[in-house]
Coordinates of C-alpha atoms in Angstrom, one line a residue:
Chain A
X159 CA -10.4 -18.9 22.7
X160 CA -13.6 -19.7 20.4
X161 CA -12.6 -21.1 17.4
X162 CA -15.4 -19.6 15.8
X163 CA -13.2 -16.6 15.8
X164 CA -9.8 -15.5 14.4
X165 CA -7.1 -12.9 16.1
X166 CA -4.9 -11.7 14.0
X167 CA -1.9 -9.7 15.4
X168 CA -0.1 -6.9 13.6
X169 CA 2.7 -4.4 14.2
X170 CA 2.0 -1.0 12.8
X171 CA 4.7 0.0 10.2
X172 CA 6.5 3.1 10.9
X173 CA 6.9 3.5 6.6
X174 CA 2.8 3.1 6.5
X175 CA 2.1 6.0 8.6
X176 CA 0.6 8.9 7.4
X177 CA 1.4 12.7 8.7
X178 CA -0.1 12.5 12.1
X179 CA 1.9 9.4 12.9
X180 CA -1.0 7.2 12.3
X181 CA -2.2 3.9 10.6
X182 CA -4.3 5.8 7.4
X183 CA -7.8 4.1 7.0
X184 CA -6.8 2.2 3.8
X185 CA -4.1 1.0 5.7
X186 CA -6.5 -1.3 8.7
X187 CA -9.0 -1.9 6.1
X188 CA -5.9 -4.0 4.0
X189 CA -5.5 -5.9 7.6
X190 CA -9.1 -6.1 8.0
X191 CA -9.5 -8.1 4.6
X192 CA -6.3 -10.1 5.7
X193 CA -7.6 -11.3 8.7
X194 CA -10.8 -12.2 6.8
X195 CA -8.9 -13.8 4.6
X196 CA -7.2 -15.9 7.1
X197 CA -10.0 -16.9 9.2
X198 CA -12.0 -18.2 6.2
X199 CA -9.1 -20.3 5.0
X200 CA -8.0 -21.8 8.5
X201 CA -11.5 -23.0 8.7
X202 CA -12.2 -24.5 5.0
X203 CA -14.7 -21.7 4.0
X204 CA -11.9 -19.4 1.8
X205 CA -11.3 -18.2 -1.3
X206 CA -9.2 -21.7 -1.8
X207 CA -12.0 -23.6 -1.0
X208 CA -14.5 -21.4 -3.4
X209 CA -12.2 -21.2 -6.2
X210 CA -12.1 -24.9 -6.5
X211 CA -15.8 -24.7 -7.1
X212 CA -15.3 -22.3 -10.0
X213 CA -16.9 -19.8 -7.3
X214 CA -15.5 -16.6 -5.8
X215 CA -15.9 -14.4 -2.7
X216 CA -16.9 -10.8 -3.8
X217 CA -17.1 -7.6 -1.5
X218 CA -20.1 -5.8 -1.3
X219 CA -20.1 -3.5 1.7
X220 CA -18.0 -2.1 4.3
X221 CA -18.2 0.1 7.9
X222 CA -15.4 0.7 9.7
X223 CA -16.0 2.9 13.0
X224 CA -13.2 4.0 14.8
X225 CA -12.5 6.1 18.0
X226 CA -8.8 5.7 17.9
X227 CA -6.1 5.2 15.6
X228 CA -3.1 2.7 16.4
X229 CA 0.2 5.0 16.1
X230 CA 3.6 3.9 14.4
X231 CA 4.9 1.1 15.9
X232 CA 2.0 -0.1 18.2
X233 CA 0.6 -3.7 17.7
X234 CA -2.9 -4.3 17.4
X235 CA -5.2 -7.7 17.2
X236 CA -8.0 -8.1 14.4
X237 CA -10.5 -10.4 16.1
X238 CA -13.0 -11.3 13.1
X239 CA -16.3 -14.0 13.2
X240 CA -18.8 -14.5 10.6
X241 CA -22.2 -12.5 12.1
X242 CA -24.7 -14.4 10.1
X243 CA -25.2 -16.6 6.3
X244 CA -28.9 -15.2 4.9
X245 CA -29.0 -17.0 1.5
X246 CA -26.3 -15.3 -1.1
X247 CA -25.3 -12.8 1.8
X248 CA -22.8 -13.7 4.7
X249 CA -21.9 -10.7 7.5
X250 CA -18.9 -10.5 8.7
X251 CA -18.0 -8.4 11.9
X252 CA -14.4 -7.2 13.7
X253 CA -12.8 -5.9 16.0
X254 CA -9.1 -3.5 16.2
X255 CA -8.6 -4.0 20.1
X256 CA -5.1 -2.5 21.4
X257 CA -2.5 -4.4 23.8
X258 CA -4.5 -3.1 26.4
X259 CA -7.6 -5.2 25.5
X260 CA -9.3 -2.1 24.7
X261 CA -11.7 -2.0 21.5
X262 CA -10.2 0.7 19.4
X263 CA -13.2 0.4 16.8
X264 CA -15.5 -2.0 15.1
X265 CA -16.0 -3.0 11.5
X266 CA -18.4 -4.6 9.4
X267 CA -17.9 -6.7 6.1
X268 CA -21.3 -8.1 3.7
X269 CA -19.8 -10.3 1.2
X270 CA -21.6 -12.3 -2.0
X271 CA -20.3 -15.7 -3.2
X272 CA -20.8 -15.3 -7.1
X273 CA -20.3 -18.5 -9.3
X274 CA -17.1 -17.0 -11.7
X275 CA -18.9 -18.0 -15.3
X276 CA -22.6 -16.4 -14.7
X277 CA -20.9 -13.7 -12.6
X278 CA -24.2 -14.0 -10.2
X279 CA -24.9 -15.2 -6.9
X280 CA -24.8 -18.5 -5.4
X281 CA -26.6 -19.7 -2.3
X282 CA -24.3 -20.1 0.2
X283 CA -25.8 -22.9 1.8
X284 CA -25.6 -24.8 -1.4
X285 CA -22.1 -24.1 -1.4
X286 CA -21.3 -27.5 0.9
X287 CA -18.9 -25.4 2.6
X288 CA -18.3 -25.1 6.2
X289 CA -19.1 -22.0 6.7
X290 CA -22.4 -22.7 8.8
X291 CA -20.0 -24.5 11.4
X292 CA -18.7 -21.3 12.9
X293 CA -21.9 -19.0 13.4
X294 CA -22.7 -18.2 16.6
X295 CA -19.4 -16.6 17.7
X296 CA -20.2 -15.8 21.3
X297 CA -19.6 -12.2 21.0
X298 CA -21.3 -9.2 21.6
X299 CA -21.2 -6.5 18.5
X300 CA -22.1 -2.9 19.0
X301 CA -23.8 -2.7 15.8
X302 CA -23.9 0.3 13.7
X303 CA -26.9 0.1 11.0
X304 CA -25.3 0.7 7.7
X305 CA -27.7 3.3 6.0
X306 CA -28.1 3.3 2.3
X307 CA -25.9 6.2 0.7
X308 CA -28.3 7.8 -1.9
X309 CA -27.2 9.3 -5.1
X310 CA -24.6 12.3 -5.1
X311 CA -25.9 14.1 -8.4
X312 CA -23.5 17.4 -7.6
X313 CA -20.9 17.9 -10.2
X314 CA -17.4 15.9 -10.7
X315 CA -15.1 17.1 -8.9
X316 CA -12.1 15.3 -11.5
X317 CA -11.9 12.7 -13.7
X318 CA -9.5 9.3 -13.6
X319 CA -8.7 6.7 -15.6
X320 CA -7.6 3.9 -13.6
X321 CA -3.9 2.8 -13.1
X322 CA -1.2 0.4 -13.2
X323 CA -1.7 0.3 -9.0
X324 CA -5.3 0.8 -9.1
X325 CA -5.9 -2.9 -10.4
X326 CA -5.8 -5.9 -8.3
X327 CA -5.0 -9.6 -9.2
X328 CA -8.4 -10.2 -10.8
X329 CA -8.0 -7.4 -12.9
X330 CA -10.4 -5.1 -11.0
X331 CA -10.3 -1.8 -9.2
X332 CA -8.8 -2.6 -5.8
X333 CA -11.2 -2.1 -3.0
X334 CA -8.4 -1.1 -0.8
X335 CA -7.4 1.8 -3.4
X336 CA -10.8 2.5 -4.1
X337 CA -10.5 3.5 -0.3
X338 CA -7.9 5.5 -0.8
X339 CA -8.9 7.4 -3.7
X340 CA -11.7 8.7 -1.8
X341 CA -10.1 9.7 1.0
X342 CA -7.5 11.6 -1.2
X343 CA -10.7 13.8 -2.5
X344 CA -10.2 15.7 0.7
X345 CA -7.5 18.6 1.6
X346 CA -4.6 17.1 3.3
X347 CA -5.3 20.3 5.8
X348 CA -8.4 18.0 7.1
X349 CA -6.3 15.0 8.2
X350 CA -4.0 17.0 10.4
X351 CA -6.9 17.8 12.3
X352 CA -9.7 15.7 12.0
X353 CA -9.4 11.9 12.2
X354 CA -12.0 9.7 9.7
X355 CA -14.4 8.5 12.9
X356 CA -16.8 6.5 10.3
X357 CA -16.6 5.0 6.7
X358 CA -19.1 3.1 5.0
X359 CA -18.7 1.9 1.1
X360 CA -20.9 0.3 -1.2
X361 CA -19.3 -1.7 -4.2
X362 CA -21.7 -1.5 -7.0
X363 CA -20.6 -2.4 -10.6
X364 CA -16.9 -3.4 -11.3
X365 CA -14.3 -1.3 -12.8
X366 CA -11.8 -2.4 -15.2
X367 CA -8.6 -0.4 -16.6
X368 CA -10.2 0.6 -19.0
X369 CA -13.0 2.7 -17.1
X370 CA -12.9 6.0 -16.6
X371 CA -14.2 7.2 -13.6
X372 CA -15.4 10.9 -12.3
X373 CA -15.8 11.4 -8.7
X374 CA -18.3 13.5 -6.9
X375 CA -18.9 14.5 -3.7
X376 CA -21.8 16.0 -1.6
X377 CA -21.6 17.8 2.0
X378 CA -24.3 16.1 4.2
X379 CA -23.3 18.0 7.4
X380 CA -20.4 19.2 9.2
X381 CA -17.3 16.9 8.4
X382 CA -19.8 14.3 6.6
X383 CA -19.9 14.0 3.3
X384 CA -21.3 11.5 0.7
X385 CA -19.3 10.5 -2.3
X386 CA -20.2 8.4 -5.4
X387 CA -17.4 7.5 -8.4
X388 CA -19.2 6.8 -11.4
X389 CA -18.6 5.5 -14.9
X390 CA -18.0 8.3 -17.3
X391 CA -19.1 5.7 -20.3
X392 CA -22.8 5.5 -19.1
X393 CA -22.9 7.6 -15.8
X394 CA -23.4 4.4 -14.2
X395 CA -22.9 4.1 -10.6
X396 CA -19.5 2.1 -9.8
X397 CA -19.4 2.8 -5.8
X398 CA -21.0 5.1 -3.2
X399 CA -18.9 5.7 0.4
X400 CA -20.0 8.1 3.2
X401 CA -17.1 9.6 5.3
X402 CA -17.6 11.1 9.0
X403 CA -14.6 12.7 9.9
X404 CA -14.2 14.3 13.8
Chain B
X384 CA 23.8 -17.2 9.8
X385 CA 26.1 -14.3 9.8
X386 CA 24.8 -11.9 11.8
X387 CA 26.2 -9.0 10.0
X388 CA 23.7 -10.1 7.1
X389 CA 19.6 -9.9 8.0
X390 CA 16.9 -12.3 6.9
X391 CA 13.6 -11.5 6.6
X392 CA 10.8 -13.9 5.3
X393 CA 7.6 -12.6 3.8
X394 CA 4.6 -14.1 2.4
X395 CA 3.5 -12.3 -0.8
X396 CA -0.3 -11.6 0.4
X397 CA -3.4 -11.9 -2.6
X398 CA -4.9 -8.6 -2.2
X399 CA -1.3 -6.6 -3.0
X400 CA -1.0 -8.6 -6.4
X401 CA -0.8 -6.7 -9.5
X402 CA -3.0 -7.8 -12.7
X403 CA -0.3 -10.8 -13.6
X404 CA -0.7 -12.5 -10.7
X405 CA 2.5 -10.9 -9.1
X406 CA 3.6 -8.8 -6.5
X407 CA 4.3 -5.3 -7.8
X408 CA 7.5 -4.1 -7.8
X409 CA 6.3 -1.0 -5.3
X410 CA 5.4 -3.5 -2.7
X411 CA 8.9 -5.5 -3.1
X412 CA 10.2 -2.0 -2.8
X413 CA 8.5 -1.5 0.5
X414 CA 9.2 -4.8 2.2
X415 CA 13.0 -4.1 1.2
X416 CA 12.4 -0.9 3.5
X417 CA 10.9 -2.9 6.4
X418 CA 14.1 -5.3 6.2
X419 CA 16.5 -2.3 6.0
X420 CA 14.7 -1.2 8.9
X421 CA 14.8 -4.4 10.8
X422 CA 18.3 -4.9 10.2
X423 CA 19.3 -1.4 11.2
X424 CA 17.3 -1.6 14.5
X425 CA 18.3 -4.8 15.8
X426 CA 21.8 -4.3 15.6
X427 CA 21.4 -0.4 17.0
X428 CA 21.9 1.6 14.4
X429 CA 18.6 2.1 13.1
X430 CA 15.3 5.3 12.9
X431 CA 15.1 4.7 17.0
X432 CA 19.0 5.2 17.8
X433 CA 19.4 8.3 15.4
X434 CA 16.5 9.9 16.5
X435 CA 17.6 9.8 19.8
X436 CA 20.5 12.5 18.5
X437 CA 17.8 14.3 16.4
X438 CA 19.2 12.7 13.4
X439 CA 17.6 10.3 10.8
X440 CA 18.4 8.3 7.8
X441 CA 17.5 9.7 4.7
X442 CA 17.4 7.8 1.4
X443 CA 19.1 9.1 -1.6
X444 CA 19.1 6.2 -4.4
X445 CA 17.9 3.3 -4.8
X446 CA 18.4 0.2 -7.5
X447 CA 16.0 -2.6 -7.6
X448 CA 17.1 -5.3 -10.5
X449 CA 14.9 -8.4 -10.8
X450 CA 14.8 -11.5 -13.2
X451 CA 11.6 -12.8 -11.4
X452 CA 8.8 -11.6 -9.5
X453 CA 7.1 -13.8 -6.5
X454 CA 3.6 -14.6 -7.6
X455 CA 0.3 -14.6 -4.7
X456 CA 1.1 -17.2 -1.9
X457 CA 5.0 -17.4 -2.1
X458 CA 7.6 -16.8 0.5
X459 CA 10.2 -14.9 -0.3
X460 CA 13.4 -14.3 1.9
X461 CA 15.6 -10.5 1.5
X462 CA 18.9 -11.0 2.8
X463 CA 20.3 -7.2 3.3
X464 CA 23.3 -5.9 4.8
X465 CA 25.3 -2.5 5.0
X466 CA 27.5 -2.7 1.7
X467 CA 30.2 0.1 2.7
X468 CA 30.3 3.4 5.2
X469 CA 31.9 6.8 3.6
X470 CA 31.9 9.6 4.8
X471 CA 28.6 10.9 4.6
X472 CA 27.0 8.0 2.6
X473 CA 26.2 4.0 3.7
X474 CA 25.6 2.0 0.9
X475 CA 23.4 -1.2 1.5
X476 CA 22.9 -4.4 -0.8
X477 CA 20.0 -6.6 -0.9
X478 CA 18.9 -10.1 -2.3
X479 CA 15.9 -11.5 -3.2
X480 CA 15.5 -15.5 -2.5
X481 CA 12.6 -18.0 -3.2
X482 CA 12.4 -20.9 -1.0
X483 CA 14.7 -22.8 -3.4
X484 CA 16.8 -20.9 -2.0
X485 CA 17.1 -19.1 -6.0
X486 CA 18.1 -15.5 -6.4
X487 CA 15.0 -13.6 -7.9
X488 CA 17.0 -10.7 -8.1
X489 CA 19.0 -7.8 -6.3
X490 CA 18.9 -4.0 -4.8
X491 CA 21.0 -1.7 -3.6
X492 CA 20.2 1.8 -1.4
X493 CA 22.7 5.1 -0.9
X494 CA 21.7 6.4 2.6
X495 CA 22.7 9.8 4.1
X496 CA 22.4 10.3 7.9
X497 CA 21.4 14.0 8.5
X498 CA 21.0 15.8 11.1
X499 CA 17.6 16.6 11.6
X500 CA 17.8 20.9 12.8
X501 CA 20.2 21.6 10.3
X502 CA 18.9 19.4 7.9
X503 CA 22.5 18.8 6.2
X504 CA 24.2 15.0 6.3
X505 CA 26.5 13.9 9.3
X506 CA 29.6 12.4 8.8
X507 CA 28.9 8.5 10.0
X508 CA 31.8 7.9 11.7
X509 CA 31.1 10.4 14.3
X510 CA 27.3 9.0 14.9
X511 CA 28.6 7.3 17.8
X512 CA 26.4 4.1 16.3
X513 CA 27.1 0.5 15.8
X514 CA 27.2 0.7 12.2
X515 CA 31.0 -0.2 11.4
X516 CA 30.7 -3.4 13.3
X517 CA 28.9 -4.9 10.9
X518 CA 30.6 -4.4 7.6
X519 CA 32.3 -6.9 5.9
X520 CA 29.4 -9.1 5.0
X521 CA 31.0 -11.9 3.5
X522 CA 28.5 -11.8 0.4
X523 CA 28.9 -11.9 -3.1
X524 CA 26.9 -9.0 -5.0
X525 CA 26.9 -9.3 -8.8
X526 CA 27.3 -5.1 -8.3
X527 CA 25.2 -3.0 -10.9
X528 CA 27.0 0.3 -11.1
X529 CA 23.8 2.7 -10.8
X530 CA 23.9 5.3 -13.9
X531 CA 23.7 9.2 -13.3
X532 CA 20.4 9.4 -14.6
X533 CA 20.2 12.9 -17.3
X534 CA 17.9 15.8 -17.2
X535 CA 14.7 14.9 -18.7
X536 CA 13.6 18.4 -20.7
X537 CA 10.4 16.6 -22.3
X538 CA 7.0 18.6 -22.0
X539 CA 5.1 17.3 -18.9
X540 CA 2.6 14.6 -19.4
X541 CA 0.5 15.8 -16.4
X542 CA 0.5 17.8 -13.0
X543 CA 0.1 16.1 -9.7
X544 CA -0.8 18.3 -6.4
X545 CA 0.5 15.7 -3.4
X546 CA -2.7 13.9 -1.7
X547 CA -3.3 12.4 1.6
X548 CA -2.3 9.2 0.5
X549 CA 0.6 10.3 -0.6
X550 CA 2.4 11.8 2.0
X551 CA 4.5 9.6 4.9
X552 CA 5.0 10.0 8.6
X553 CA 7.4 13.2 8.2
X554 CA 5.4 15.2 6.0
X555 CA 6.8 14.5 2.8
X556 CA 6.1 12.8 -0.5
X557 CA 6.4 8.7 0.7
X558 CA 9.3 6.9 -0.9
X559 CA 7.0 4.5 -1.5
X560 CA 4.2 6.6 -3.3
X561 CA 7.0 8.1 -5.7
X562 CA 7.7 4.5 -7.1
X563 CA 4.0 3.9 -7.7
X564 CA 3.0 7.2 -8.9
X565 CA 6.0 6.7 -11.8
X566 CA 5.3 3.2 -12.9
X567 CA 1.0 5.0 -13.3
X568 CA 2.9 6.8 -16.0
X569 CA 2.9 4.0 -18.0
X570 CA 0.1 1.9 -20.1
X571 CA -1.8 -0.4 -17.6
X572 CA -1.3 -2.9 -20.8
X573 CA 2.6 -2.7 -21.1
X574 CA 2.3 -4.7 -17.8
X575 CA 0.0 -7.4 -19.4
X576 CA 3.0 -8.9 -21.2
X577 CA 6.2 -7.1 -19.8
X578 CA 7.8 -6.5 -16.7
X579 CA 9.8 -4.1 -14.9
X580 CA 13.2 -5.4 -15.0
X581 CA 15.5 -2.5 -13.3
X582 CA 14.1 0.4 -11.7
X583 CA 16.8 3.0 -10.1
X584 CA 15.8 6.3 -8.7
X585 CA 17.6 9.2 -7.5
X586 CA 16.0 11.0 -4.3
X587 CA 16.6 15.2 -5.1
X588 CA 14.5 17.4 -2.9
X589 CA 12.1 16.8 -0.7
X590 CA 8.1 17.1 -1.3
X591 CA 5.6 18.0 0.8
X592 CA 2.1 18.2 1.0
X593 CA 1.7 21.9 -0.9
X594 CA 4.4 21.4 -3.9
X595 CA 2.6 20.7 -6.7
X596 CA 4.7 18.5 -8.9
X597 CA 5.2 17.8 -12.7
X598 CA 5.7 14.0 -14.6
X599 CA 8.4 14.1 -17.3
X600 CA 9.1 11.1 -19.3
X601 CA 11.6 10.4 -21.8
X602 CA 12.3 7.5 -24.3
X603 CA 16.1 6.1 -23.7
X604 CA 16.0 2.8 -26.1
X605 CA 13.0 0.3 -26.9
X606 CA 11.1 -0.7 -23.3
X607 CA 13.5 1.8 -21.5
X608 CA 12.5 5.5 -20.1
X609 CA 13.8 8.0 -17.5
X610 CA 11.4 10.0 -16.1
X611 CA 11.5 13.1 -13.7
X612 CA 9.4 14.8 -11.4
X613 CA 9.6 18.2 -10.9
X614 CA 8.9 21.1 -8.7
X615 CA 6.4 23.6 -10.8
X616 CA 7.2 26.5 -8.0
X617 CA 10.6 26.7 -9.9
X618 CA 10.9 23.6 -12.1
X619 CA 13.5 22.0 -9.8
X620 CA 14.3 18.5 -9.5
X621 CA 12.7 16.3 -7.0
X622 CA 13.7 12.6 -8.0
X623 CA 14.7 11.3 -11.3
X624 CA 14.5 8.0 -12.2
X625 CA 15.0 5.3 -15.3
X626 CA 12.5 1.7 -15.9
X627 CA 13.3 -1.1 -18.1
X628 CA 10.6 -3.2 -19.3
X629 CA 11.4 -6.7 -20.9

């Protein structure tokens, strides 16, 4: 095994499943960021590390591709290395493979280290962590180009003031929920059918509990749709996602 | 280790932490269900052995009373084990323990086996399972006798159609989801500087993905509510349940 990259194993949990007996989307992208999570702190490079420096590791995009879906019950391996370090941006890339060995979808991570007073972006070679030591993972990506999601001007579809669950530890909108929340724009009819093949997000401005958001959505073609939530204060843009399902 | 009594050790992950640094009393809720689970299926009486006679467990209350909440980072152990067997109704007690081996705080669960044609509950006794073998836990529980929670006839604060998120592997309304979706009632700031100290809910009907539900609250005493969510079909009952802050 290359220790340039991390497997992470995980049991599906019957009580996560949603109605067609599947791991939900939200669900893999929680053990996406775990095993991210792990794999930088095993190697000196994690949030630890960072937030000794005052600095913190901040999510800016996210594809997840997926042909298959692990079922209640099934365990699945997270393999994750980091892609590539360009200056304030590091890629991250994964992998859901089955206990067959067989790659049940891809993922993709870009993440920003921002210095925690200035709230701005830090080179990450300046960062004197080790993060350089464990590029060049030996493994071949399929990579999926993450287009830019233009602006969804159409109407709001609802309106939503953020929640008790909605906010994580730093007192933010939760990227998993924010995940979530989008999907659950859509008919539950869809999901009995259809499974969410592609899903790409793009964290913009933070949310805080006392934002209110609207959401909107736009049809791009069959089954794909764009969606932006925005910030009802100043129409600002707060994330836009695009959502394949098939 | 008595084996009648299970022990399950968790690590309270950073990404599920609430605004105060802690886990939220949702995710405790669900990691008691993974140890019920756990304990159930290993000693073969658990989801797998009932289904195998079309039946299932079904949960009908549930008490969670706790004095401290595990912060991001920290193990915590639940010790659970199956209380009492009557009739149609098991009762099961739980503990929460830090590695000091402290007692954080305490739950109990009322479950009803039912069969899963009929849909009506199955005396336990003639489930053919392993269940009585492993009463008798020889475990102290500082009981809390769970209150019949009243009718709560207050105007609703807000409809709620079911979303994908929302719904669990069988189609309905996820245990889980209800505890999360009552807490949202609340004031994201009440959690700033208070915490939920006893949660109980009573399971009533079932929900499922068209029912269209309404949030009730009322005021009990200072920092103490019952709330009930109804059915807007007919304005029945499908859980009720009382929170109190301190």
């Amino acid at each position: 095994m290359n220790s340039k990259i991390g497997s992470y194993e995980f049991v599906i949990d019957h009580a996560v499943c949603d109605l067609s007996g599947k791991a939900p989307l939200p669900h893999l992208f929680g053990l996406l960021l775990k095993s991210a999570g792990r794999h930088a702190d095993e190697r000196g490079f994690g949030f630890t590390n960072l937030s000794q420096q005052n600095k913190a590791w901040v999510l800016s995009r996210v594809g997840i591709y997926l042909n298959e879906y692990p079922s209640a019950e099934d365990k699945i391996t997270i393999h994750t290395w980091v892609e590539s370090v360009e200056w304030f941006i590091s890629r991250r890339c994964f992998e859901f493979v089955d206990t067959d060995g067989k790659i049940m979808g891809i993922a993709q991570t870009i993440w920003a280290a921002i210095d925690l007073e200035t709230r701005k972006p830090c080179n990450i070679d300046e960062l004197g962590s080790s993060i350089n030591d464990f590029l060049g993972a030996d493994k071949s990506f399929a990579e999926k180009k993450m287009v830019k999601i233009g602006r969804v001007e159409e109407e709001p579809l609802f309106l939503h003031s953020l929640k008790y669950s909605d906010i994580d530890i730093n007192g933010h909108f939760n990227s998993v929920r924010y995940v979530e929340r989008i999907l659950d724009v859509f008919d539950i009819e869809m999901f009995e059918s259809l499974n969410v093949r592609e899903f790409e997000i793009t964290y913009m401005a933070e949310a805080r509990p006392a934002t209110k958001l609207s959401f909107h959505k736009k049809t791009l073609a069959e089954q794909h749709f764009a969606l932006e939530i925005k910030d009802t204060a100043n129409q600002s843009t707060i994330c836009r996602a695009s959502v394949l399902f098939q």
